[in-house]
Short mmCIF file of C-alpha atoms in Angstrom, two decimals:
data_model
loop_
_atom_site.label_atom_id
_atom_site.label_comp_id
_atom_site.label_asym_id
_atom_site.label_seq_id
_atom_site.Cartn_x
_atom_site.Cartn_y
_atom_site.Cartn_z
CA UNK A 15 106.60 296.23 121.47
CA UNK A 16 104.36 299.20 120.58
CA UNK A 17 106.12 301.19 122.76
CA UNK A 18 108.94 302.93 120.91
CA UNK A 19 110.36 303.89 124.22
CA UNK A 20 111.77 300.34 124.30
CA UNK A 21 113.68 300.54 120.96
CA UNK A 22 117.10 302.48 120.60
CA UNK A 23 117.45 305.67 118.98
CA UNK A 24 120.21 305.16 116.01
CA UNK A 25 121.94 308.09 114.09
CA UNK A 26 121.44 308.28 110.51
CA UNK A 27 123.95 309.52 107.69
CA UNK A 28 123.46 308.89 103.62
CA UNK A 29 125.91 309.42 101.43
CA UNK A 30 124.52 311.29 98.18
CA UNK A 31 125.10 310.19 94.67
CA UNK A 32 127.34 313.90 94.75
CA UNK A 33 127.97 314.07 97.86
CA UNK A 34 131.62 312.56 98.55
CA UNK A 35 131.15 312.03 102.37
CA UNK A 36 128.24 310.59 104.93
CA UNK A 37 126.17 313.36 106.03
CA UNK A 38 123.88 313.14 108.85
CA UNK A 39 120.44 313.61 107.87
CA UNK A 40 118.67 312.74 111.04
CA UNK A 41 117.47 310.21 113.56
CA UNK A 42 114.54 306.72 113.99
CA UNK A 43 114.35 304.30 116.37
CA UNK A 44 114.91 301.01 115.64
CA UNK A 45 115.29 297.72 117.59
CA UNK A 46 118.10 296.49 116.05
CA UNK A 47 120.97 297.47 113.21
CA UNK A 48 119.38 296.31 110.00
CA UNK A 49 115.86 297.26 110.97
CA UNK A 50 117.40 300.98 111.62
CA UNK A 51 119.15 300.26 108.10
CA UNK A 52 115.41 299.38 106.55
CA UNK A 53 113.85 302.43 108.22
CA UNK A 54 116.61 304.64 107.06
CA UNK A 55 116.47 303.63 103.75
CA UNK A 56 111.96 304.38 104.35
CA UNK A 57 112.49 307.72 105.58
CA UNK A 58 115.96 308.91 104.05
CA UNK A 59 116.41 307.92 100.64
CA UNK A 60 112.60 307.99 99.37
CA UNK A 61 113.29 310.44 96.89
CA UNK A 62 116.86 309.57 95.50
CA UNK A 63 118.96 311.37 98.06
CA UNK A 64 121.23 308.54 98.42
CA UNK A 65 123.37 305.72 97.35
CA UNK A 66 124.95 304.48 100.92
CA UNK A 67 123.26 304.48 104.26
CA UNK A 68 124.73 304.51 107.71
CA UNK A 69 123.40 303.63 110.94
CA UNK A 70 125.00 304.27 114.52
CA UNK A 71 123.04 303.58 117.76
CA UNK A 72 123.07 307.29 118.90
CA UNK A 73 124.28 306.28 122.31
CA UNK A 74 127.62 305.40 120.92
CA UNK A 75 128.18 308.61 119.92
CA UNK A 76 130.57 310.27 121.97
CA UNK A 77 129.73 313.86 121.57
CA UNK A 78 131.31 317.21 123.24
CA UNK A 79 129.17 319.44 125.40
CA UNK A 80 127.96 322.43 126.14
CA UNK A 81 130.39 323.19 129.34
CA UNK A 82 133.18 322.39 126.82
CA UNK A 83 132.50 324.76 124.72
CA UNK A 84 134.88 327.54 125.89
CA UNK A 85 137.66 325.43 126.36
CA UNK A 86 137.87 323.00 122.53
CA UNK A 87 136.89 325.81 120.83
CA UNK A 88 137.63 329.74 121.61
CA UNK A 89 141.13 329.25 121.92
CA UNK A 90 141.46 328.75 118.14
CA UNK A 91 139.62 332.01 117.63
CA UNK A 92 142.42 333.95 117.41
CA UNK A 93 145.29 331.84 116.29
CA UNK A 94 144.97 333.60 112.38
CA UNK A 95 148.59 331.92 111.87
CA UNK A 96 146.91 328.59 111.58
CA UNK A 97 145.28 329.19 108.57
CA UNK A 98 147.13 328.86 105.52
CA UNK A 99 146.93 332.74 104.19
CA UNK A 100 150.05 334.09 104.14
CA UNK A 101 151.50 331.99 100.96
CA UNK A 102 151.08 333.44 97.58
CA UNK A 103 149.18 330.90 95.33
CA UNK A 104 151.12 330.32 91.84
CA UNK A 105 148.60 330.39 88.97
CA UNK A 106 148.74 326.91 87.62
CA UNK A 107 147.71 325.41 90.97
CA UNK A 108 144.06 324.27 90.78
CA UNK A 109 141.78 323.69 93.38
CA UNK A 110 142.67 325.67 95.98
CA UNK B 9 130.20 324.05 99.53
CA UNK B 10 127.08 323.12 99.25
CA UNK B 11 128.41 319.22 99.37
CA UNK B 12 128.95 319.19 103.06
CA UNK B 13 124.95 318.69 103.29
CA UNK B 14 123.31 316.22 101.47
CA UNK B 15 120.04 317.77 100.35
CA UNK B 16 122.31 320.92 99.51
CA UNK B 17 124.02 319.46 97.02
CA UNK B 18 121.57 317.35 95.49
CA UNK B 19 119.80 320.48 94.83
CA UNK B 20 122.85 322.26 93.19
CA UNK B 21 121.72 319.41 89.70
CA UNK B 22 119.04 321.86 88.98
CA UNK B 23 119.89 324.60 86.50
CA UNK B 24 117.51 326.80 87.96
CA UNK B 25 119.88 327.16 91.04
CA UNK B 26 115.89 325.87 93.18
CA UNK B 27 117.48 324.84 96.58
CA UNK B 28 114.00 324.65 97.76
CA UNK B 29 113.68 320.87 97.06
CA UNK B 30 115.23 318.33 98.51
CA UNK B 31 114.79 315.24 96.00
CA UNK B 32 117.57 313.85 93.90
CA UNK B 33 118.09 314.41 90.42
CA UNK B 34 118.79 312.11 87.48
CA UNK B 35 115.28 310.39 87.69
CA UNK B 36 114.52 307.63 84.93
CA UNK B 37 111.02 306.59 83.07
CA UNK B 38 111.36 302.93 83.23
CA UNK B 39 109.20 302.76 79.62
CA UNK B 40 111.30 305.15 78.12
CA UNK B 41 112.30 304.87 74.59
CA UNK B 42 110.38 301.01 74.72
CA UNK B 43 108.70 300.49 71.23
CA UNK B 44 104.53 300.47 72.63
CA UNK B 45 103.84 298.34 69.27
CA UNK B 46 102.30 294.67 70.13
CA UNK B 47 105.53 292.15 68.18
CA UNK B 48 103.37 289.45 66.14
CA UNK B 49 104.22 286.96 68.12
CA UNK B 50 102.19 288.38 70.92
CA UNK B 51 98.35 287.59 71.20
CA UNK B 52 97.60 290.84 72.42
CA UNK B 53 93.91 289.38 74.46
CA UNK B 54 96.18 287.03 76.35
CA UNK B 55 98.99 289.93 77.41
CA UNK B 56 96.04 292.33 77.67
CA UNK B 57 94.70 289.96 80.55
CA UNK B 58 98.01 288.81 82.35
CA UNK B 59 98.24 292.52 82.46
CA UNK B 60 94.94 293.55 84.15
CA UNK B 61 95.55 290.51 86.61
CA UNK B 62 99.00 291.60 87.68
CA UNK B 63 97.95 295.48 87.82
CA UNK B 64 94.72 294.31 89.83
CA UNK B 65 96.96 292.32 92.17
CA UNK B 66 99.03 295.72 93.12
CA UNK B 67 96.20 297.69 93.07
CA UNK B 68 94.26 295.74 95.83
CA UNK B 69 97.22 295.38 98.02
CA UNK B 70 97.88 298.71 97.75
CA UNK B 71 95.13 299.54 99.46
CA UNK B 72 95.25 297.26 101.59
CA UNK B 73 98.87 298.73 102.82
CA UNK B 74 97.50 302.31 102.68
CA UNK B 75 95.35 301.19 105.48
CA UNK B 76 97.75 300.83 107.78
CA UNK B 77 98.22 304.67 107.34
CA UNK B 78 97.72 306.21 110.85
CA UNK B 79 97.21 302.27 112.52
CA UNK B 80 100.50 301.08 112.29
CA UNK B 81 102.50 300.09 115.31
CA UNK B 82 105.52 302.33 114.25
CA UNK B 83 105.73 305.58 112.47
CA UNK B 84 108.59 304.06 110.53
CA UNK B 85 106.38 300.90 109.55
CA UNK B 86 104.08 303.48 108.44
CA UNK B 87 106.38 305.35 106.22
CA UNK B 88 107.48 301.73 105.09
CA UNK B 89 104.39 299.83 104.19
CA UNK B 90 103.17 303.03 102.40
CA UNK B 91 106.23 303.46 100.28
CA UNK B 92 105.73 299.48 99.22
CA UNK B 93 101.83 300.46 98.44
CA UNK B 94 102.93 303.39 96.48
CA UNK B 95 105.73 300.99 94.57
CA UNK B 96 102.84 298.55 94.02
CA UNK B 97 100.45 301.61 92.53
CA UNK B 98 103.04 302.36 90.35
CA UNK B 99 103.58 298.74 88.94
CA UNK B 100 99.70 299.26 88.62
CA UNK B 101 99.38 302.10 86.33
CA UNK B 102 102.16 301.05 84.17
CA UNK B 103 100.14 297.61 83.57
CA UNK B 104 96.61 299.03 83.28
CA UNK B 105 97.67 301.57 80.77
CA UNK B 106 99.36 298.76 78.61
CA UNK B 107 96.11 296.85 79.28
CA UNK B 108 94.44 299.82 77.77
CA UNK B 109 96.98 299.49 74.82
CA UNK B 110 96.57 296.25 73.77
CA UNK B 111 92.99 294.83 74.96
CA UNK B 112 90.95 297.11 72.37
CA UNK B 113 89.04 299.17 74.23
CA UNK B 114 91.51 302.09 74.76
CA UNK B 115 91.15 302.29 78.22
CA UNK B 116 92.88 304.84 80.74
CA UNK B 117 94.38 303.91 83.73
CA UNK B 118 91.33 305.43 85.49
CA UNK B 119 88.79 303.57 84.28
CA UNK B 120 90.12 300.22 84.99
CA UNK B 121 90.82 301.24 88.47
CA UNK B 122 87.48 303.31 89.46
CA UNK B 123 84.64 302.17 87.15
CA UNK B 124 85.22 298.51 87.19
CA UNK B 125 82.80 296.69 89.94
CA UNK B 126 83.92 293.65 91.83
CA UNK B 127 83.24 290.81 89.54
CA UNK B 128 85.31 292.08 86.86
CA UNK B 129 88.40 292.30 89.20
CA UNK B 130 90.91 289.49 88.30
CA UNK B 131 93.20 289.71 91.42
CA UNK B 132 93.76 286.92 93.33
CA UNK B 133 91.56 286.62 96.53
CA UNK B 134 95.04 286.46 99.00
CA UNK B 135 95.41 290.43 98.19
CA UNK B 136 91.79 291.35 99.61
CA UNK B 137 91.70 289.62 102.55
CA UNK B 138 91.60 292.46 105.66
CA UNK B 139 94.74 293.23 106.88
CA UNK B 140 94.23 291.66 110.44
CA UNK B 141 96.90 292.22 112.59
CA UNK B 142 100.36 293.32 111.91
CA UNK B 143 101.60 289.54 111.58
CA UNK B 144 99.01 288.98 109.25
CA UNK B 145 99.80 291.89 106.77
CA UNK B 146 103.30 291.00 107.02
CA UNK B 147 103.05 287.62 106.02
CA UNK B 148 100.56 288.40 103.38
CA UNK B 149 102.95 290.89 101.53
CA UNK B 150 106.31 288.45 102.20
CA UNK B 151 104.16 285.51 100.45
CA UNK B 152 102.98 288.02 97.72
CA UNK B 153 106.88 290.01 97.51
CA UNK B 154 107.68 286.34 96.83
CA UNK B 155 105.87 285.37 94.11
CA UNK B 156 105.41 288.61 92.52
CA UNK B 157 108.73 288.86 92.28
CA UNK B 158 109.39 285.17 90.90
CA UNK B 159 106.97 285.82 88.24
CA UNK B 160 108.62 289.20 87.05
CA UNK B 161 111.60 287.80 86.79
CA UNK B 162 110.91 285.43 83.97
CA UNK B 163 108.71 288.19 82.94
CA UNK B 164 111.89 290.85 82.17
CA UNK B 165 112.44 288.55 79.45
CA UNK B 166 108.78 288.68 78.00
CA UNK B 167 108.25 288.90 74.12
CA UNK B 168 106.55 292.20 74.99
CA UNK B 169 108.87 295.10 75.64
CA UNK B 170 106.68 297.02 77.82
CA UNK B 171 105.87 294.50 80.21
CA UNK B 172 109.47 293.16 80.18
CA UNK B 173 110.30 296.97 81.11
CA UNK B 174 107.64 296.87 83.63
CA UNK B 175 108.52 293.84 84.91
CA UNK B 176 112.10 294.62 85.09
CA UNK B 177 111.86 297.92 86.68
CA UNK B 178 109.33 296.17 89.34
CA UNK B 179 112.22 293.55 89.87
CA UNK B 180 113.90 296.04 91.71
CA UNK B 181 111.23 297.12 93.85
CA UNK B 182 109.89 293.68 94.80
CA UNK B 183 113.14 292.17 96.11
CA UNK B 184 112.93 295.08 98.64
CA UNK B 185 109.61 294.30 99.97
CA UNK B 186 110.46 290.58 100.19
CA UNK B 187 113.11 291.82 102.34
CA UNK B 188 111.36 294.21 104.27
CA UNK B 189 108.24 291.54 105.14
CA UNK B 190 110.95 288.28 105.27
CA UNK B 191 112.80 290.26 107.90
CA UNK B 192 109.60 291.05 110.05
CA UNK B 193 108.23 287.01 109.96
CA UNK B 194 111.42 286.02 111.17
CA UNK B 195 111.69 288.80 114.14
CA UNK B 196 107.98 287.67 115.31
CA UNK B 197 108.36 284.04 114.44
CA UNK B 198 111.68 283.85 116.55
CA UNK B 199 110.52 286.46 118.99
CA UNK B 200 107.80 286.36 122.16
CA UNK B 201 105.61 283.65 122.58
CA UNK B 202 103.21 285.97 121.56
CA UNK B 203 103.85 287.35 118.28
CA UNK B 204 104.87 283.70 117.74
CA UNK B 205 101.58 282.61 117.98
CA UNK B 206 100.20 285.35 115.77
CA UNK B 207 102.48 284.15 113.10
CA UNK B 208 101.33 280.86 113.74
CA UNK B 209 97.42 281.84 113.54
CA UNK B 210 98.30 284.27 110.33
CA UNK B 211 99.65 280.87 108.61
CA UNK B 212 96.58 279.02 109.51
CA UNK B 213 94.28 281.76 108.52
CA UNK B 214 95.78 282.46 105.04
CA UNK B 215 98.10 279.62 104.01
CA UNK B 216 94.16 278.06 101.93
CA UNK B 217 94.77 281.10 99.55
CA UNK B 218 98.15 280.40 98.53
CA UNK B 219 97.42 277.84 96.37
CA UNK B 220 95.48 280.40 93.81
CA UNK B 221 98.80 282.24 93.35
CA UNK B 222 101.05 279.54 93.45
CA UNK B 223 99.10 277.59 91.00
CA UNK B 224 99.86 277.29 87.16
CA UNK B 225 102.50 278.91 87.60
CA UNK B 226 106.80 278.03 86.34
CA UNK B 227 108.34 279.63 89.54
CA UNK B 228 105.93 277.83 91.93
CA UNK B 229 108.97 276.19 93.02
CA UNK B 230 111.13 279.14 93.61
CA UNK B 231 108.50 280.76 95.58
CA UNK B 232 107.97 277.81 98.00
CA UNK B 233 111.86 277.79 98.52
CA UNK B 234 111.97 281.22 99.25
CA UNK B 235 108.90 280.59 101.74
CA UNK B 236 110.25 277.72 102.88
CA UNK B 237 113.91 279.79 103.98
CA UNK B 238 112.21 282.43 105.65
CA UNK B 239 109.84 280.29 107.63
CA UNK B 240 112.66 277.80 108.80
CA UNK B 241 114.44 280.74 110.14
CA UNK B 242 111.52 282.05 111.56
CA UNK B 243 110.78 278.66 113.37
CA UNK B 244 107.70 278.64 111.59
CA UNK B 245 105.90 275.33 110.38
CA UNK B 246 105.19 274.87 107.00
CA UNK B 247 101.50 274.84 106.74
CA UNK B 248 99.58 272.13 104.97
CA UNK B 249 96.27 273.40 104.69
CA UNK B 250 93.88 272.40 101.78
CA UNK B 251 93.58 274.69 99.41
CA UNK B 252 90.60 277.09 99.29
CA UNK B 253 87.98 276.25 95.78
CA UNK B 254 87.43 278.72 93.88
CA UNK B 255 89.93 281.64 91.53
CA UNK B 256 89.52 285.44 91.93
CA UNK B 257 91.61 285.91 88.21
CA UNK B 258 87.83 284.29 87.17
CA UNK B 259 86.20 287.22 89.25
CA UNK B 260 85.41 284.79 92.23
CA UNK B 261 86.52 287.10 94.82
CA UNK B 262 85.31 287.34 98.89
CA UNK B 263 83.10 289.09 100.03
CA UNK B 264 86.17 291.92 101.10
CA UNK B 265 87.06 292.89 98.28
CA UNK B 266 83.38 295.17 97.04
CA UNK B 267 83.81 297.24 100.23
CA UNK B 268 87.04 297.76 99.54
CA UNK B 269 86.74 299.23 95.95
CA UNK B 270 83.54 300.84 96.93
CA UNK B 271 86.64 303.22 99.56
CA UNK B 272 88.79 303.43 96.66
CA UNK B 273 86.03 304.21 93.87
CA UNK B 274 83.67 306.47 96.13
CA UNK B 275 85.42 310.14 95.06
CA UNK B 276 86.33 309.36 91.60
CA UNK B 277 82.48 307.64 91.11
CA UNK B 278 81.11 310.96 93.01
CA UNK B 279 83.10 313.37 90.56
CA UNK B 280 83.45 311.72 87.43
CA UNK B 281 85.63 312.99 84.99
CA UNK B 282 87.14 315.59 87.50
CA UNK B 283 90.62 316.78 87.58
CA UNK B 284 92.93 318.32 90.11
#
């Protein structure tokens, strides 16, 4: 019980009150989903960062690697076509 | 786009374009704009004195919980039972300074908390028992979370504004610890045969001071139904233990509770006066 070895390591993202998505913000351990929820809210959201807490056991987390690396992502280094640059924006469009 | 990081764009609220912080904005004074007049129908000794009892309460435990600081099991049950202490300090300054308000004497904050010796303490005795072991202190703040919380919510509707402000803002706060300690009594209730028989000896051991709290009091029965929820889930027995003679709100306290103010006192008593 007091070792901390023993209890999961869970993901944690808040949602701020400007924010408009979940943002990861860090990681606890915690032995189960609403006791990582508790501890997130203890360690996360102590001085009004957020309105919404998630919690994912980081080993559910399917994540890329290093090896990868080369492969997912230089290929779209050069590909300048893919970004949307080559329109001309008419004044009365707004956020863009 | 500051927005795709949390702390980022909670920093973009301040004018001053400070990205050094990373607190939210948009904080509130829970007394503000609350008329600090006594109404008539008041008697200002008796609110004066449910104030010093209920801001003695929170005080007590709140050092109690900042002893687990460094000793608890968990660095996140750290960061958690000092964040409750630090909600129950606050509910304690708010009350002492209304104390100081309405009880004549014009009394800060500091001087009820540091220059006040044992005997005048009204708290009740539950709050300065040691904290024992981790089932112990858990228990001891779910039975307190309980009734604490009971009592401020008739007392949001008090004839005094301030304390119904107080009250209602500590609303808030209390329903979280009652969660946070109801959660933990059920997880070692229903959990090894150890920790079950820690609950079971933390019962035993403080279930005689209940009564004090409990006792002339409206929401006694809302309390013992909360109690009663979280210890059936827990597969906890009930305790019927006799209650313990004696009331710490008439300064009757153990023999705990001197040592412990003489902690909390000790720099304030050594440097009266000072400032920092």
């Amino acid at each position: 019980m007091s070792d901390s070895g023993n209890w999961p390591l869970y993901e944690i993202f808040v949602r701020g009150k400007r924010g408009l998505n979940h943002v990861h913000v860090g990681s606890l351990h915690a032995a189960d989903d609403q006791m990582a929820l508790t501890h997130a809210r203890d360690l996360y959201t102590r001085r009004n960062e957020g309105v919404s807490i998630w919690a994912v056991r980081s080993e559910h987390i399917a994540a890329s690697t290093r090896d990868e690396k080369d492969p997912f992502f230089a290929p779209s280094a050069d590909k300048v076509y893919r970004h949307p640059t080559f329109y001309d924006i008419p004044d009365d469009v707004p956020h863009i | 786009m500051s927005e795709d990081h949390v702390y980022l764009s909670l920093a973009d609220g301040h004018d001053d374009g400070d990205a050094r912080w990373a607190f939210g904005t948009g904080f509130e004074d829970p007394l503000h704009g609350v008329d600090t007049a006594v109404p008539d129908t008041v008697d200002a000794a008796g609110l004066a004195a449910r104030c010093l009892a209920l801001g003695d309460d929170a005080l007590v435990l709140a050092q109690r919980l900042a002893e687990w600081v460094t000793r608890a099991p968990e660095l996140e049950e750290e960061m958690a039972l000092a964040n409750i202490g630090l909600d129950l300090l606050g509910q304690t300054r708010l009350l002492y300074a209304r104390c100081g308000q309405t009880d004549g004497t014009g009394r800060t904050e500091d001087a009820y908390a540091y220059f006040r010796d044992a005997a005048d303490f009204r708290n009740v005795r539950l709050v300065e028992l040691p904290n024992g072991d981790f089932a112990f202190s858990v228990l001891r703040l779910l039975v307190f979370a309980c009734w604490r919380l009971a009592h401020f919510t008739e007392l949001a509707s008090a004839p005094d504004p301030v304390l119904a402000a107080i009250a209602a803002k500590g609303v808030k706060e209390l329903t979280y610890h009652r969660q946070y300690a109801a959660e933990w009594v059920v997880r070692l209730g229903d959990g090894t045969q150890e920790s079950h028989a820690r609950m079971l000896a933390a019962l035993e051991a403080q279930a005689p001071y209940w009564e004090e709290l409990f006792a002339a009091h409206d929401a006694r029965d809302k309390v013992l139904a909360d109690l009663h929820q979280v210890l059936e889930a827990a597969g906890l027995p009930m305790p019927s233990v006799p209650p313990l003679p004696g009331q710490g709100r008439d300064g009757e306290h153990t023999g705990h509770l001197a040592p412990l103010l003489a902690e909390l006192q000790s720099v304030a008593r050594a440097h009266p006066e000072a400032t920092w």
